[in-house]
Amino acid sequence: MPVFNPNIQATTPPPVMEARRWIKGVTFPANRPLINVSQAAPVDPPHPELRKAIADAALNEDSAHLYGPVLGLPDLRAEVAHQWAAAYGGEIAFENVAITSGCNQAFAATMATIAAPGDEVILPTPWYFNHKMWLDMGGIKAVPLATGDDLLPDPQAAEALITPRTRAISLVTPNNPGGVEYPASLVRAFFSLAQAHGIVLILDETYRDFDSREQAPHDLFMTPDWQDNLVQLYSFSKAYRLTGHRVGAMVASPARLAEVEKFLDTVTICPAQLGQHAALWGMRHLADWVGGERLEILDRRAAVEEHFAPLPGWRILGCGAYFAYVEHPFDMASEALCQRLVTDASVLALPGSMFMPEGDPAGAKQLRIAFANIDRAGIATLAERLARFTAENTP
């Protein structure tokens, strides 16, 4: 008999890959092509000048084809430190930044320094499924922190969940899957909670470039001793359309990054060099372009709110960054509904059950709509299809 790690076997299959199997072999009518709102990833290529920068690095930077520093290119680390200090205030140095092979690896590397099998990490629900999956695979207990209709976690409810085995609280803002932007005061309250209990606040800001607020989303880096209890995560994939290049970042204490280096060296040795060159070029040259991308996403967010509001029986629970998290009006569970939407409406979305603890009844009533890859017209078409499906399936 083959030998398997029971933690891996018990971990749920990758949700996006599972959803893709629902469309395998399905033929969509010519007048009703598939609208895919299942995955939070830009499908358009990077800015043309950024692509040229990647090609130039490939052709002219011999070192771009070699192993690089485990914690990333020094120039990129320094640029992140500089721009983050300007954006958030406070002191962030080169030594506080590590570059990783995507933000998921940044989370995994962070967890490797914080928790061991049997430890606990608090995750607000609905949670980002890859975070839950990584904890499961490592034998770390994910403790669900239920949120209300506003999808905002409550620090007092979180404190009631803290035990001697609790090692961290992990927040995602703007949230995936909920879309909500956590108020600065709420982020501060969770940081204070982490300080009080000697645990770590992990703050995943993958979608920070699409936050609707003009000011900094929090002031945690202005705290003199922030390094003791805070790890911030980031992804270059969304803002610069570099999903396939796998470039992420983490900001933490130099002591933690020394431990992170052990993890990264045994997994990838170093982040991909071409992707790092691309991220550095983008940070230095594409601020205005990224600003335009942000405005476009904000307009699509407004379109979702406009077109979903009149849908009979549907309710938006959260909307922001790349996502709308909605409640549906049907008796059927969300996974069955999503499979019906594929065949009956040519729509591929993810069910709320993929973002909730097994058996949680809230997940059966919820869907995530990743709207970043459909424009206003596409959003209007999506709403029309959902309205038609609702009319045909409501007594």
mmCIF file of C-alpha atoms in Angstrom:
data_model
loop_
_atom_site.group_PDB
_atom_site.id
_atom_site.type_symbol
_atom_site.label_atom_id
_atom_site.label_comp_id
_atom_site.label_asym_id
_atom_site.label_seq_id
_atom_site.Cartn_x
_atom_site.Cartn_y
_atom_site.Cartn_z
ATOM 1 C CA MET A 1 0.000 0.000 0.000
ATOM 2 C CA PRO A 2 1.287 3.516 -0.774
ATOM 3 C CA VAL A 3 2.206 5.719 2.156
ATOM 4 C CA PHE A 4 0.572 9.151 2.479
ATOM 5 C CA ASN A 5 0.723 11.967 4.972
ATOM 6 C CA PRO A 6 -2.695 11.872 6.675
ATOM 7 C CA ASN A 7 -2.734 15.656 7.052
ATOM 8 C CA ILE A 8 -2.359 16.079 3.291
ATOM 9 C CA GLN A 9 -5.026 13.489 2.610
ATOM 10 C CA ALA A 10 -7.435 15.215 4.984
ATOM 11 C CA THR A 11 -6.909 18.613 3.358
ATOM 12 C CA THR A 12 -9.611 19.715 0.921
ATOM 13 C CA PRO A 13 -8.753 19.717 -2.811
ATOM 14 C CA PRO A 14 -7.771 23.099 -4.301
ATOM 15 C CA PRO A 15 -11.128 24.879 -4.746
ATOM 16 C CA VAL A 16 -10.337 26.666 -8.006
ATOM 17 C CA MET A 17 -9.157 23.416 -9.580
ATOM 18 C CA GLU A 18 -12.305 21.684 -8.310
ATOM 19 C CA ALA A 19 -14.475 24.380 -9.887
ATOM 20 C CA ARG A 20 -12.664 24.059 -13.199
ATOM 21 C CA ARG A 21 -13.682 20.424 -13.305
ATOM 22 C CA TRP A 22 -17.318 21.567 -13.316
ATOM 23 C CA ILE A 23 -16.840 23.155 -16.759
ATOM 24 C CA LYS A 24 -14.825 20.301 -18.245
ATOM 25 C CA GLY A 25 -16.688 18.920 -21.251
ATOM 26 C CA VAL A 26 -19.447 21.530 -21.033
ATOM 27 C CA THR A 27 -20.352 23.225 -24.292
ATOM 28 C CA PHE A 28 -21.606 26.762 -23.808
ATOM 29 C CA PRO A 29 -24.076 28.280 -26.291
ATOM 30 C CA ALA A 30 -22.606 30.770 -28.748
ATOM 31 C CA ASN A 31 -25.018 33.422 -27.496
ATOM 32 C CA ARG A 32 -24.199 32.664 -23.838
ATOM 33 C CA PRO A 33 -20.443 32.222 -23.424
ATOM 34 C CA LEU A 34 -18.983 31.349 -20.034
ATOM 35 C CA ILE A 35 -18.580 34.148 -17.506
ATOM 36 C CA ASN A 36 -15.807 32.975 -15.202
ATOM 37 C CA VAL A 37 -15.869 34.741 -11.834
ATOM 38 C CA SER A 38 -14.208 31.920 -9.912
ATOM 39 C CA GLN A 39 -10.579 33.011 -9.596
ATOM 40 C CA ALA A 40 -9.039 36.222 -8.289
ATOM 41 C CA ALA A 41 -6.315 36.644 -10.878
ATOM 42 C CA PRO A 42 -5.856 39.165 -13.691
ATOM 43 C CA VAL A 43 -5.945 37.472 -17.078
ATOM 44 C CA ASP A 44 -4.619 40.378 -19.141
ATOM 45 C CA PRO A 45 -0.839 40.510 -19.724
ATOM 46 C CA PRO A 46 1.394 43.007 -17.914
ATOM 47 C CA HIS A 47 1.965 46.542 -19.165
ATOM 48 C CA PRO A 48 3.865 46.419 -22.507
ATOM 49 C CA GLU A 49 6.859 48.296 -21.090
ATOM 50 C CA LEU A 50 6.996 45.895 -18.165
ATOM 51 C CA ARG A 51 7.096 42.977 -20.589
ATOM 52 C CA LYS A 52 9.990 44.684 -22.359
ATOM 53 C CA ALA A 53 11.765 45.054 -19.018
ATOM 54 C CA ILE A 54 11.349 41.317 -18.408
ATOM 55 C CA ALA A 55 12.737 40.556 -21.871
ATOM 56 C CA ASP A 56 15.637 42.942 -21.307
ATOM 57 C CA ALA A 57 16.512 41.247 -18.022
ATOM 58 C CA ALA A 58 16.338 37.845 -19.699
ATOM 59 C CA LEU A 59 18.627 38.974 -22.525
ATOM 60 C CA ASN A 60 21.087 41.232 -20.763
ATOM 61 C CA GLU A 61 21.177 40.360 -17.043
ATOM 62 C CA ASP A 62 23.261 37.193 -16.864
ATOM 63 C CA SER A 63 22.703 36.974 -13.119
ATOM 64 C CA ALA A 64 18.939 36.757 -13.705
ATOM 65 C CA HIS A 65 19.438 33.109 -14.684
ATOM 66 C CA LEU A 66 21.383 32.150 -11.569
ATOM 67 C CA TYR A 67 20.447 31.472 -7.983
ATOM 68 C CA GLY A 68 19.925 34.743 -6.187
ATOM 69 C CA PRO A 69 19.809 35.694 -2.522
ATOM 70 C CA VAL A 70 17.381 33.513 -0.575
ATOM 71 C CA LEU A 71 15.518 36.533 0.812
ATOM 72 C CA GLY A 72 15.335 38.248 -2.564
ATOM 73 C CA LEU A 73 17.112 40.882 -4.649
ATOM 74 C CA PRO A 74 18.524 43.628 -2.421
ATOM 75 C CA ASP A 75 17.250 46.407 -4.701
ATOM 76 C CA LEU A 76 13.685 45.054 -4.596
ATOM 77 C CA ARG A 77 13.789 44.606 -0.826
ATOM 78 C CA ALA A 78 15.038 48.174 -0.447
ATOM 79 C CA GLU A 79 12.355 49.526 -2.786
ATOM 80 C CA VAL A 80 9.590 47.798 -0.837
ATOM 81 C CA ALA A 81 10.994 49.182 2.415
ATOM 82 C CA HIS A 82 11.181 52.693 0.970
ATOM 83 C CA GLN A 83 7.704 52.727 -0.553
ATOM 84 C CA TRP A 84 6.070 51.046 2.452
ATOM 85 C CA ALA A 85 7.636 53.553 4.862
ATOM 86 C CA ALA A 86 6.334 56.403 2.702
ATOM 87 C CA ALA A 87 2.847 54.872 2.456
ATOM 88 C CA TYR A 88 2.354 53.709 6.040
ATOM 89 C CA GLY A 89 4.691 55.910 8.026
ATOM 90 C CA GLY A 90 7.034 54.517 10.636
ATOM 91 C CA GLU A 91 10.373 52.804 10.163
ATOM 92 C CA ILE A 92 10.700 49.935 7.696
ATOM 93 C CA ALA A 93 14.219 48.961 6.694
ATOM 94 C CA PHE A 94 15.716 46.756 4.018
ATOM 95 C CA GLU A 95 16.352 44.166 6.743
ATOM 96 C CA ASN A 96 12.589 43.972 7.419
ATOM 97 C CA VAL A 97 11.695 42.776 3.912
ATOM 98 C CA ALA A 98 11.882 39.346 2.288
ATOM 99 C CA ILE A 99 10.785 38.474 -1.239
ATOM 100 C CA THR A 100 8.973 35.170 -1.698
ATOM 101 C CA SER A 101 7.616 33.029 -4.502
ATOM 102 C CA GLY A 102 4.149 34.523 -4.247
ATOM 103 C CA CYS A 103 2.135 35.587 -1.232
ATOM 104 C CA ASN A 104 0.989 32.037 -0.464
ATOM 105 C CA GLN A 105 4.613 31.107 0.125
ATOM 106 C CA ALA A 106 4.986 34.162 2.343
ATOM 107 C CA PHE A 107 2.139 32.826 4.489
ATOM 108 C CA ALA A 108 3.658 29.336 4.567
ATOM 109 C CA ALA A 109 7.074 30.707 5.494
ATOM 110 C CA THR A 110 5.559 32.851 8.230
ATOM 111 C CA MET A 111 3.706 29.875 9.670
ATOM 112 C CA ALA A 112 6.909 27.840 9.652
ATOM 113 C CA THR A 113 8.394 30.364 12.082
ATOM 114 C CA ILE A 114 5.327 30.619 14.326
ATOM 115 C CA ALA A 115 3.439 27.367 14.751
ATOM 116 C CA ALA A 116 4.126 23.661 15.131
ATOM 117 C CA PRO A 117 1.751 20.693 14.877
ATOM 118 C CA GLY A 118 -0.889 20.960 17.564
ATOM 119 C CA ASP A 119 -0.743 24.740 17.765
ATOM 120 C CA GLU A 120 -3.684 26.992 16.861
ATOM 121 C CA VAL A 121 -4.198 29.961 14.537
ATOM 122 C CA ILE A 122 -7.372 32.053 14.507
ATOM 123 C CA LEU A 123 -8.898 32.692 11.069
ATOM 124 C CA PRO A 124 -11.994 34.857 10.543
ATOM 125 C CA THR A 125 -14.672 33.201 8.442
ATOM 126 C CA PRO A 126 -15.279 33.176 5.584
ATOM 127 C CA TRP A 127 -11.573 32.432 5.329
ATOM 128 C CA TYR A 128 -9.105 32.385 2.458
ATOM 129 C CA PHE A 129 -9.034 28.683 1.665
ATOM 130 C CA ASN A 130 -5.291 28.424 0.940
ATOM 131 C CA HIS A 131 -4.517 29.677 4.440
ATOM 132 C CA LYS A 132 -6.802 27.027 5.912
ATOM 133 C CA MET A 133 -5.304 24.353 3.664
ATOM 134 C CA TRP A 134 -1.751 25.174 4.721
ATOM 135 C CA LEU A 135 -2.642 24.967 8.390
ATOM 136 C CA ASP A 136 -4.368 21.636 7.840
ATOM 137 C CA MET A 137 -1.361 20.199 6.037
ATOM 138 C CA GLY A 138 0.916 21.270 8.879
ATOM 139 C CA GLY A 139 -1.230 19.769 11.598
ATOM 140 C CA ILE A 140 -2.041 23.255 12.921
ATOM 141 C CA LYS A 141 -5.599 23.826 14.089
ATOM 142 C CA ALA A 142 -7.473 26.601 12.277
ATOM 143 C CA VAL A 143 -9.819 28.145 14.824
ATOM 144 C CA PRO A 144 -12.764 29.786 13.034
ATOM 145 C CA LEU A 145 -13.745 33.270 14.119
ATOM 146 C CA ALA A 146 -17.289 33.846 12.891
ATOM 147 C CA THR A 147 -18.157 37.262 11.481
ATOM 148 C CA GLY A 148 -21.557 38.896 11.260
ATOM 149 C CA ASP A 149 -23.450 40.219 8.272
ATOM 150 C CA ASP A 150 -20.827 42.953 7.825
ATOM 151 C CA LEU A 151 -18.083 40.280 7.571
ATOM 152 C CA LEU A 152 -15.947 42.196 10.083
ATOM 153 C CA PRO A 153 -14.287 40.119 12.815
ATOM 154 C CA ASP A 154 -14.800 41.101 16.444
ATOM 155 C CA PRO A 155 -11.639 41.422 18.593
ATOM 156 C CA GLN A 156 -13.550 40.500 21.759
ATOM 157 C CA ALA A 157 -14.866 37.333 20.120
ATOM 158 C CA ALA A 158 -11.320 36.563 18.985
ATOM 159 C CA GLU A 159 -9.959 37.024 22.509
ATOM 160 C CA ALA A 160 -12.445 34.451 23.785
ATOM 161 C CA LEU A 161 -10.904 31.921 21.371
ATOM 162 C CA ILE A 162 -7.310 32.409 22.537
ATOM 163 C CA THR A 163 -5.837 29.428 24.377
ATOM 164 C CA PRO A 164 -2.310 28.511 25.512
ATOM 165 C CA ARG A 165 -1.874 26.899 22.053
ATOM 166 C CA THR A 166 -2.790 30.040 20.087
ATOM 167 C CA ARG A 167 0.156 31.353 18.108
ATOM 168 C CA ALA A 168 -1.358 33.871 15.689
ATOM 169 C CA ILE A 169 -4.395 35.646 14.299
ATOM 170 C CA SER A 170 -4.440 35.995 10.522
ATOM 171 C CA LEU A 171 -6.378 38.796 8.811
ATOM 172 C CA VAL A 172 -6.817 39.549 5.094
ATOM 173 C CA THR A 173 -7.715 43.137 4.165
ATOM 174 C CA PRO A 174 -9.173 44.046 1.733
ATOM 175 C CA ASN A 175 -10.644 40.659 2.392
ATOM 176 C CA ASN A 176 -10.593 37.531 0.290
ATOM 177 C CA PRO A 177 -13.284 36.243 -0.114
ATOM 178 C CA GLY A 178 -15.437 38.931 1.489
ATOM 179 C CA GLY A 179 -14.092 42.047 -0.215
ATOM 180 C CA VAL A 180 -14.536 44.172 2.909
ATOM 181 C CA GLU A 181 -11.895 46.687 3.941
ATOM 182 C CA TYR A 182 -11.080 46.434 7.640
ATOM 183 C CA PRO A 183 -11.193 49.864 9.337
ATOM 184 C CA ALA A 184 -7.860 51.080 10.675
ATOM 185 C CA SER A 185 -9.279 51.060 14.192
ATOM 186 C CA LEU A 186 -10.233 47.393 13.840
ATOM 187 C CA VAL A 187 -6.767 46.427 12.587
ATOM 188 C CA ARG A 188 -5.276 48.350 15.501
ATOM 189 C CA ALA A 189 -7.551 46.529 17.956
ATOM 190 C CA PHE A 190 -6.368 43.151 16.663
ATOM 191 C CA PHE A 191 -2.749 44.273 16.881
ATOM 192 C CA SER A 192 -3.285 45.351 20.479
ATOM 193 C CA LEU A 193 -4.867 41.969 21.170
ATOM 194 C CA ALA A 194 -1.824 40.205 19.709
ATOM 195 C CA GLN A 195 0.491 42.343 21.830
ATOM 196 C CA ALA A 196 -1.491 41.668 24.991
ATOM 197 C CA HIS A 197 -1.323 37.899 24.508
ATOM 198 C CA GLY A 198 2.173 37.620 23.079
ATOM 199 C CA ILE A 199 1.036 36.205 19.738
ATOM 200 C CA VAL A 200 1.516 37.307 16.125
ATOM 201 C CA LEU A 201 -0.856 39.304 13.954
ATOM 202 C CA ILE A 202 -0.466 38.226 10.323
ATOM 203 C CA LEU A 203 -1.823 40.914 8.021
ATOM 204 C CA ASP A 204 -2.257 39.772 4.411
ATOM 205 C CA GLU A 205 -2.572 42.890 2.229
ATOM 206 C CA THR A 206 -2.459 41.220 -1.174
ATOM 207 C CA TYR A 207 -5.146 43.605 -2.451
ATOM 208 C CA ARG A 208 -3.856 46.825 -0.844
ATOM 209 C CA ASP A 209 -3.407 48.458 -4.275
ATOM 210 C CA PHE A 210 -7.192 48.347 -4.798
ATOM 211 C CA ASP A 211 -8.271 49.735 -1.428
ATOM 212 C CA SER A 212 -10.871 52.485 -1.878
ATOM 213 C CA ARG A 213 -9.378 54.654 0.890
ATOM 214 C CA GLU A 214 -6.962 57.406 -0.043
ATOM 215 C CA GLN A 215 -5.147 57.294 3.298
ATOM 216 C CA ALA A 216 -3.048 54.430 4.682
ATOM 217 C CA PRO A 217 -5.307 51.527 5.674
ATOM 218 C CA HIS A 218 -3.632 51.260 9.115
ATOM 219 C CA ASP A 219 -0.879 52.817 11.203
ATOM 220 C CA LEU A 220 0.704 49.702 12.698
ATOM 221 C CA PHE A 221 4.181 50.382 11.308
ATOM 222 C CA MET A 222 4.245 53.623 13.315
ATOM 223 C CA THR A 223 4.261 51.566 16.523
ATOM 224 C CA PRO A 224 7.866 51.570 17.808
ATOM 225 C CA ASP A 225 7.884 47.845 18.631
ATOM 226 C CA TRP A 226 5.704 46.628 15.723
ATOM 227 C CA GLN A 227 8.290 43.987 14.811
ATOM 228 C CA ASP A 228 7.539 41.948 17.929
ATOM 229 C CA ASN A 229 3.981 41.028 16.955
ATOM 230 C CA LEU A 230 3.352 41.892 13.280
ATOM 231 C CA VAL A 231 4.021 40.193 9.959
ATOM 232 C CA GLN A 232 2.653 41.817 6.817
ATOM 233 C CA LEU A 233 2.231 39.896 3.559
ATOM 234 C CA TYR A 234 1.941 41.243 0.000
ATOM 235 C CA SER A 235 1.681 40.027 -3.587
ATOM 236 C CA PHE A 236 2.947 41.648 -6.774
ATOM 237 C CA SER A 237 0.665 39.383 -8.814
ATOM 238 C CA LYS A 238 -2.414 41.599 -8.892
ATOM 239 C CA ALA A 239 -1.110 45.146 -9.299
ATOM 240 C CA TYR A 240 1.468 44.266 -11.969
ATOM 241 C CA ARG A 241 -0.278 41.216 -13.504
ATOM 242 C CA LEU A 242 2.634 38.949 -12.613
ATOM 243 C CA THR A 243 0.670 35.923 -11.440
ATOM 244 C CA GLY A 244 2.762 33.432 -13.391
ATOM 245 C CA HIS A 245 6.037 34.893 -12.152
ATOM 246 C CA ARG A 246 5.198 34.178 -8.481
ATOM 247 C CA VAL A 247 6.529 37.198 -6.609
ATOM 248 C CA GLY A 248 5.381 38.127 -3.129
ATOM 249 C CA ALA A 249 6.799 39.862 -0.092
ATOM 250 C CA MET A 250 6.709 39.799 3.672
ATOM 251 C CA VAL A 251 7.608 42.493 6.163
ATOM 252 C CA ALA A 252 8.747 41.339 9.600
ATOM 253 C CA SER A 253 11.575 41.569 12.103
ATOM 254 C CA PRO A 254 15.103 40.652 10.964
ATOM 255 C CA ALA A 255 15.076 37.900 13.595
ATOM 256 C CA ARG A 256 11.979 36.329 12.055
ATOM 257 C CA LEU A 257 13.387 36.669 8.536
ATOM 258 C CA ALA A 258 16.491 34.777 9.648
ATOM 259 C CA GLU A 259 14.168 31.873 10.445
ATOM 260 C CA VAL A 260 12.196 32.409 7.235
ATOM 261 C CA GLU A 261 15.466 32.088 5.294
ATOM 262 C CA LYS A 262 15.806 28.491 6.486
ATOM 263 C CA PHE A 263 12.351 27.652 5.145
ATOM 264 C CA LEU A 264 12.810 29.379 1.797
ATOM 265 C CA ASP A 265 16.244 27.888 1.200
ATOM 266 C CA THR A 266 14.855 24.376 1.487
ATOM 267 C CA VAL A 267 11.798 25.031 -0.693
ATOM 268 C CA THR A 268 12.754 27.264 -3.624
ATOM 269 C CA ILE A 269 16.303 28.413 -2.726
ATOM 270 C CA CYS A 270 15.399 31.869 -4.060
ATOM 271 C CA PRO A 271 12.484 33.673 -5.694
ATOM 272 C CA ALA A 272 12.439 33.669 -9.495
ATOM 273 C CA GLN A 273 14.845 36.327 -10.699
ATOM 274 C CA LEU A 274 12.920 37.545 -13.750
ATOM 275 C CA GLY A 275 9.803 38.081 -11.697
ATOM 276 C CA GLN A 276 11.772 40.104 -9.167
ATOM 277 C CA HIS A 277 13.252 42.302 -11.890
ATOM 278 C CA ALA A 278 9.726 42.808 -13.204
ATOM 279 C CA ALA A 279 8.374 43.754 -9.773
ATOM 280 C CA LEU A 280 11.216 46.216 -9.203
ATOM 281 C CA TRP A 281 10.707 47.853 -12.600
ATOM 282 C CA GLY A 282 6.981 48.072 -11.972
ATOM 283 C CA MET A 283 7.424 49.683 -8.563
ATOM 284 C CA ARG A 284 9.760 52.289 -10.030
ATOM 285 C CA HIS A 285 7.845 53.131 -13.205
ATOM 286 C CA LEU A 286 4.165 52.144 -13.046
ATOM 287 C CA ALA A 287 2.686 54.044 -10.106
ATOM 288 C CA ASP A 288 0.341 56.043 -12.341
ATOM 289 C CA TRP A 289 -0.673 52.954 -14.292
ATOM 290 C CA VAL A 290 -1.419 51.017 -11.108
ATOM 291 C CA GLY A 291 -3.455 54.010 -9.955
ATOM 292 C CA GLY A 292 -5.525 53.707 -13.117
ATOM 293 C CA GLU A 293 -5.994 49.987 -12.513
ATOM 294 C CA ARG A 294 -7.255 50.804 -9.032
ATOM 295 C CA LEU A 295 -9.824 53.261 -10.386
ATOM 296 C CA GLU A 296 -11.035 50.666 -12.886
ATOM 297 C CA ILE A 297 -11.488 48.062 -10.154
ATOM 298 C CA LEU A 298 -13.324 50.600 -7.998
ATOM 299 C CA ASP A 299 -15.645 51.324 -10.927
ATOM 300 C CA ARG A 300 -16.329 47.614 -11.370
ATOM 301 C CA ARG A 301 -17.042 47.382 -7.656
ATOM 302 C CA ALA A 302 -19.599 50.167 -8.063
ATOM 303 C CA ALA A 303 -21.114 48.331 -11.033
ATOM 304 C CA VAL A 304 -21.508 45.164 -8.959
ATOM 305 C CA GLU A 305 -23.276 47.091 -6.201
ATOM 306 C CA GLU A 306 -25.495 48.801 -8.768
ATOM 307 C CA HIS A 307 -26.517 45.657 -10.655
ATOM 308 C CA PHE A 308 -26.786 43.244 -7.727
ATOM 309 C CA ALA A 309 -28.881 45.516 -5.515
ATOM 310 C CA PRO A 310 -32.135 44.886 -7.458
ATOM 311 C CA LEU A 311 -31.635 41.117 -7.842
ATOM 312 C CA PRO A 312 -34.650 39.528 -6.107
ATOM 313 C CA GLY A 313 -33.612 37.606 -3.007
ATOM 314 C CA TRP A 314 -29.888 38.192 -3.442
ATOM 315 C CA ARG A 315 -27.920 40.170 -0.860
ATOM 316 C CA ILE A 316 -24.410 41.612 -0.994
ATOM 317 C CA LEU A 317 -22.574 40.900 2.249
ATOM 318 C CA GLY A 318 -19.272 42.439 1.209
ATOM 319 C CA CYS A 319 -17.841 44.111 -1.879
ATOM 320 C CA GLY A 320 -14.345 45.440 -2.512
ATOM 321 C CA ALA A 321 -10.991 44.818 -4.167
ATOM 322 C CA TYR A 322 -11.599 41.866 -6.524
ATOM 323 C CA PHE A 323 -14.623 40.363 -4.754
ATOM 324 C CA ALA A 324 -18.287 40.456 -4.003
ATOM 325 C CA TYR A 325 -19.483 38.003 -1.381
ATOM 326 C CA VAL A 326 -23.199 37.424 -1.729
ATOM 327 C CA GLU A 327 -26.073 35.511 -0.195
ATOM 328 C CA HIS A 328 -28.364 33.635 -2.596
ATOM 329 C CA PRO A 329 -32.141 33.050 -2.205
ATOM 330 C CA PHE A 330 -32.420 29.341 -3.078
ATOM 331 C CA ASP A 331 -33.108 26.277 -0.956
ATOM 332 C CA MET A 332 -30.274 24.343 -2.615
ATOM 333 C CA ALA A 333 -26.785 24.439 -1.104
ATOM 334 C CA SER A 334 -24.256 26.789 -2.665
ATOM 335 C CA GLU A 335 -22.119 24.035 -4.234
ATOM 336 C CA ALA A 336 -25.136 22.532 -6.018
ATOM 337 C CA LEU A 337 -26.216 26.014 -7.046
ATOM 338 C CA CYS A 338 -22.803 26.840 -8.520
ATOM 339 C CA GLN A 339 -22.860 23.663 -10.596
ATOM 340 C CA ARG A 340 -26.369 24.509 -11.804
ATOM 341 C CA LEU A 341 -25.227 28.004 -12.751
ATOM 342 C CA VAL A 342 -22.577 26.472 -15.015
ATOM 343 C CA THR A 343 -25.077 24.526 -17.094
ATOM 344 C CA ASP A 344 -28.107 26.814 -16.838
ATOM 345 C CA ALA A 345 -26.518 30.270 -16.897
ATOM 346 C CA SER A 346 -22.937 29.779 -18.162
ATOM 347 C CA VAL A 347 -21.548 31.278 -14.942
ATOM 348 C CA LEU A 348 -18.687 29.812 -12.911
ATOM 349 C CA ALA A 349 -18.468 31.077 -9.319
ATOM 350 C CA LEU A 350 -17.237 29.570 -6.073
ATOM 351 C CA PRO A 351 -19.637 28.418 -3.348
ATOM 352 C CA GLY A 352 -19.397 29.829 0.152
ATOM 353 C CA SER A 353 -18.869 26.315 1.481
ATOM 354 C CA MET A 354 -15.306 26.493 0.107
ATOM 355 C CA PHE A 355 -14.579 29.366 2.504
ATOM 356 C CA MET A 356 -16.264 28.054 5.652
ATOM 357 C CA PRO A 357 -15.789 25.244 8.175
ATOM 358 C CA GLU A 358 -17.328 21.971 7.081
ATOM 359 C CA GLY A 359 -21.023 21.877 7.892
ATOM 360 C CA ASP A 360 -21.336 25.609 8.585
ATOM 361 C CA PRO A 361 -24.844 26.498 7.353
ATOM 362 C CA ALA A 362 -23.811 30.026 6.336
ATOM 363 C CA GLY A 363 -21.548 28.684 3.590
ATOM 364 C CA ALA A 364 -24.475 26.877 1.981
ATOM 365 C CA LYS A 365 -26.171 30.234 1.389
ATOM 366 C CA GLN A 366 -23.180 32.180 0.059
ATOM 367 C CA LEU A 367 -21.147 32.663 -3.137
ATOM 368 C CA ARG A 368 -17.956 34.501 -4.001
ATOM 369 C CA ILE A 369 -17.983 36.571 -7.176
ATOM 370 C CA ALA A 370 -14.470 37.517 -8.384
ATOM 371 C CA PHE A 371 -15.326 40.421 -10.682
ATOM 372 C CA ALA A 372 -11.873 41.784 -11.547
ATOM 373 C CA ASN A 373 -11.842 40.215 -15.015
ATOM 374 C CA ILE A 374 -15.264 41.385 -16.211
ATOM 375 C CA ASP A 375 -15.959 44.985 -17.145
ATOM 376 C CA ARG A 376 -19.152 46.963 -16.537
ATOM 377 C CA ALA A 377 -20.883 45.358 -19.503
ATOM 378 C CA GLY A 378 -19.867 41.911 -18.310
ATOM 379 C CA ILE A 379 -21.128 42.659 -14.819
ATOM 380 C CA ALA A 380 -24.462 43.772 -16.247
ATOM 381 C CA THR A 381 -24.672 40.545 -18.265
ATOM 382 C CA LEU A 382 -23.824 38.502 -15.168
ATOM 383 C CA ALA A 383 -26.624 40.169 -13.225
ATOM 384 C CA GLU A 384 -29.071 39.592 -16.081
ATOM 385 C CA ARG A 385 -28.246 35.886 -16.153
ATOM 386 C CA LEU A 386 -28.640 35.592 -12.388
ATOM 387 C CA ALA A 387 -31.966 37.447 -12.554
ATOM 388 C CA ARG A 388 -33.222 35.097 -15.272
ATOM 389 C CA PHE A 389 -32.031 32.028 -13.381
ATOM 390 C CA THR A 390 -33.699 33.327 -10.211
ATOM 391 C CA ALA A 391 -37.008 33.893 -11.986
ATOM 392 C CA GLU A 392 -36.927 30.407 -13.509
ATOM 393 C CA ASN A 393 -36.093 28.684 -10.224
ATOM 394 C CA THR A 394 -38.186 30.580 -7.686
ATOM 395 C CA PRO A 395 -41.712 29.308 -6.938
#
